[in-house]
Amino acid sequence: MELPAHLRTLAHVSGEVHLELRGEATVCALLNELEARYPMLRGTIRDQVTNERRPFVRFFACEEDYSHELPETPLPAAVVTGAEPFLIVGAMAGG
């Protein structure tokens, strides 16, 4: 998994973050594990009450946008095996 620079700084990590998921590998399971391992990220990627993605955060896997997928959406096999990263990207707005 790759995080934007400001979230890597907040979580005190450099480079990719490697997580092990128990059960089905879904977007929700991945985010749950990330927040469990790095509690300082709670509320930065998704709302703590509703679990909805923050407006200027996007998710990508295997060059596909997963930002508007349901939380129960399975992750692609390439992400599960570690061949491809799951990307959390800070979106830009304005002009």
PDB file of N, CA and C in Angstrom, residues 6 16 22-24 27-29 33 35-36 44 50 57 59 62 68 71-73 77-78 83:
ATOM      1  N   HIS A   6       2.131  13.173   3.329  1.00  0.00           N
ATOM      2  CA  HIS A   6       1.716  13.712   4.631  1.00  0.00           C
ATOM      3  C   HIS A   6       1.186  12.622   5.561  1.00  0.00           C
ATOM      4  N   GLU A  16       6.501   1.974   1.089  1.00  0.00           N
ATOM      5  CA  GLU A  16       5.238   1.243   1.096  1.00  0.00           C
ATOM      6  C   GLU A  16       4.931   0.682   2.479  1.00  0.00           C
ATOM      7  N   ARG A  22      -6.779 -10.621   7.491  1.00  0.00           N
ATOM      8  CA  ARG A  22      -7.421 -11.882   7.858  1.00  0.00           C
ATOM      9  C   ARG A  22      -8.799 -11.881   7.211  1.00  0.00           C
ATOM     10  N   GLY A  23      -9.207 -12.982   6.671  1.00  0.00           N
ATOM     11  CA  GLY A  23     -10.516 -13.048   6.031  1.00  0.00           C
ATOM     12  C   GLY A  23     -10.469 -12.486   4.622  1.00  0.00           C
ATOM     13  N   GLU A  24     -11.629 -12.063   4.148  1.00  0.00           N
ATOM     14  CA  GLU A  24     -11.735 -11.564   2.783  1.00  0.00           C
ATOM     15  C   GLU A  24     -10.997 -10.238   2.627  1.00  0.00           C
ATOM     16  N   VAL A  27     -11.729  -3.566   0.332  1.00  0.00           N
ATOM     17  CA  VAL A  27     -11.291  -2.197   0.594  1.00  0.00           C
ATOM     18  C   VAL A  27     -11.483  -1.879   2.076  1.00  0.00           C
ATOM     19  N   CYS A  28     -12.623  -2.224   2.628  1.00  0.00           N
ATOM     20  CA  CYS A  28     -12.916  -1.964   4.036  1.00  0.00           C
ATOM     21  C   CYS A  28     -11.934  -2.700   4.959  1.00  0.00           C
ATOM     22  N   ALA A  29     -11.675  -3.957   4.686  1.00  0.00           N
ATOM     23  CA  ALA A  29     -10.750  -4.733   5.511  1.00  0.00           C
ATOM     24  C   ALA A  29      -9.349  -4.123   5.485  1.00  0.00           C
ATOM     25  N   GLU A  33      -7.517  -2.526   8.783  1.00  0.00           N
ATOM     26  CA  GLU A  33      -6.204  -2.996   9.234  1.00  0.00           C
ATOM     27  C   GLU A  33      -5.206  -1.844   9.282  1.00  0.00           C
ATOM     28  N   GLU A  35      -5.847   1.341   9.833  1.00  0.00           N
ATOM     29  CA  GLU A  35      -6.160   2.184  10.989  1.00  0.00           C
ATOM     30  C   GLU A  35      -5.877   1.477  12.308  1.00  0.00           C
ATOM     31  N   ALA A  36      -5.992   0.160  12.338  1.00  0.00           N
ATOM     32  CA  ALA A  36      -5.665  -0.588  13.558  1.00  0.00           C
ATOM     33  C   ALA A  36      -4.154  -0.555  13.808  1.00  0.00           C
ATOM     34  N   THR A  44      -8.366  10.372   9.065  1.00  0.00           N
ATOM     35  CA  THR A  44      -7.679  11.104   7.998  1.00  0.00           C
ATOM     36  C   THR A  44      -8.071  10.618   6.612  1.00  0.00           C
ATOM     37  N   THR A  50     -18.996   7.621  10.057  1.00  0.00           N
ATOM     38  CA  THR A  50     -19.690   7.030   8.912  1.00  0.00           C
ATOM     39  C   THR A  50     -18.825   6.060   8.109  1.00  0.00           C
ATOM     40  N   VAL A  57      -9.658  12.410  -0.919  1.00  0.00           N
ATOM     41  CA  VAL A  57      -8.857  11.183  -0.874  1.00  0.00           C
ATOM     42  C   VAL A  57      -9.391  10.241  -1.939  1.00  0.00           C
ATOM     43  N   PHE A  59      -8.764   6.276  -3.995  1.00  0.00           N
ATOM     44  CA  PHE A  59      -8.183   4.941  -3.905  1.00  0.00           C
ATOM     45  C   PHE A  59      -7.980   4.393  -5.316  1.00  0.00           C
ATOM     46  N   CYS A  62      -4.440  -1.385  -9.364  1.00  0.00           N
ATOM     47  CA  CYS A  62      -4.250  -1.911 -10.722  1.00  0.00           C
ATOM     48  C   CYS A  62      -4.763  -0.919 -11.778  1.00  0.00           C
ATOM     49  N   HIS A  68     -15.075   5.123  -5.467  1.00  0.00           N
ATOM     50  CA  HIS A  68     -16.531   5.088  -5.315  1.00  0.00           C
ATOM     51  C   HIS A  68     -17.088   3.667  -5.221  1.00  0.00           C
ATOM     52  N   PRO A  71     -17.502  -0.502   0.168  1.00  0.00           N
ATOM     53  CA  PRO A  71     -16.440  -0.962   1.070  1.00  0.00           C
ATOM     54  C   PRO A  71     -16.191  -2.468   1.001  1.00  0.00           C
ATOM     55  N   GLU A  72     -17.225  -3.236   0.646  1.00  0.00           N
ATOM     56  CA  GLU A  72     -17.096  -4.698   0.584  1.00  0.00           C
ATOM     57  C   GLU A  72     -16.501  -5.183  -0.746  1.00  0.00           C
ATOM     58  N   THR A  73     -16.119  -4.267  -1.611  1.00  0.00           N
ATOM     59  CA  THR A  73     -15.555  -4.646  -2.904  1.00  0.00           C
ATOM     60  C   THR A  73     -14.240  -5.397  -2.687  1.00  0.00           C
ATOM     61  N   ALA A  77      -6.600  -9.480  -7.247  1.00  0.00           N
ATOM     62  CA  ALA A  77      -5.627 -10.506  -6.844  1.00  0.00           C
ATOM     63  C   ALA A  77      -4.202  -9.956  -6.822  1.00  0.00           C
ATOM     64  N   ALA A  78      -3.862  -9.083  -7.758  1.00  0.00           N
ATOM     65  CA  ALA A  78      -2.508  -8.527  -7.813  1.00  0.00           C
ATOM     66  C   ALA A  78      -2.197  -7.687  -6.573  1.00  0.00           C
ATOM     67  N   ALA A  83       1.768  -7.985  -5.712  1.00  0.00           N
ATOM     68  CA  ALA A  83       2.367  -7.670  -7.010  1.00  0.00           C
ATOM     69  C   ALA A  83       2.107  -6.213  -7.404  1.00  0.00           C
TER      70      ALA A  83
END
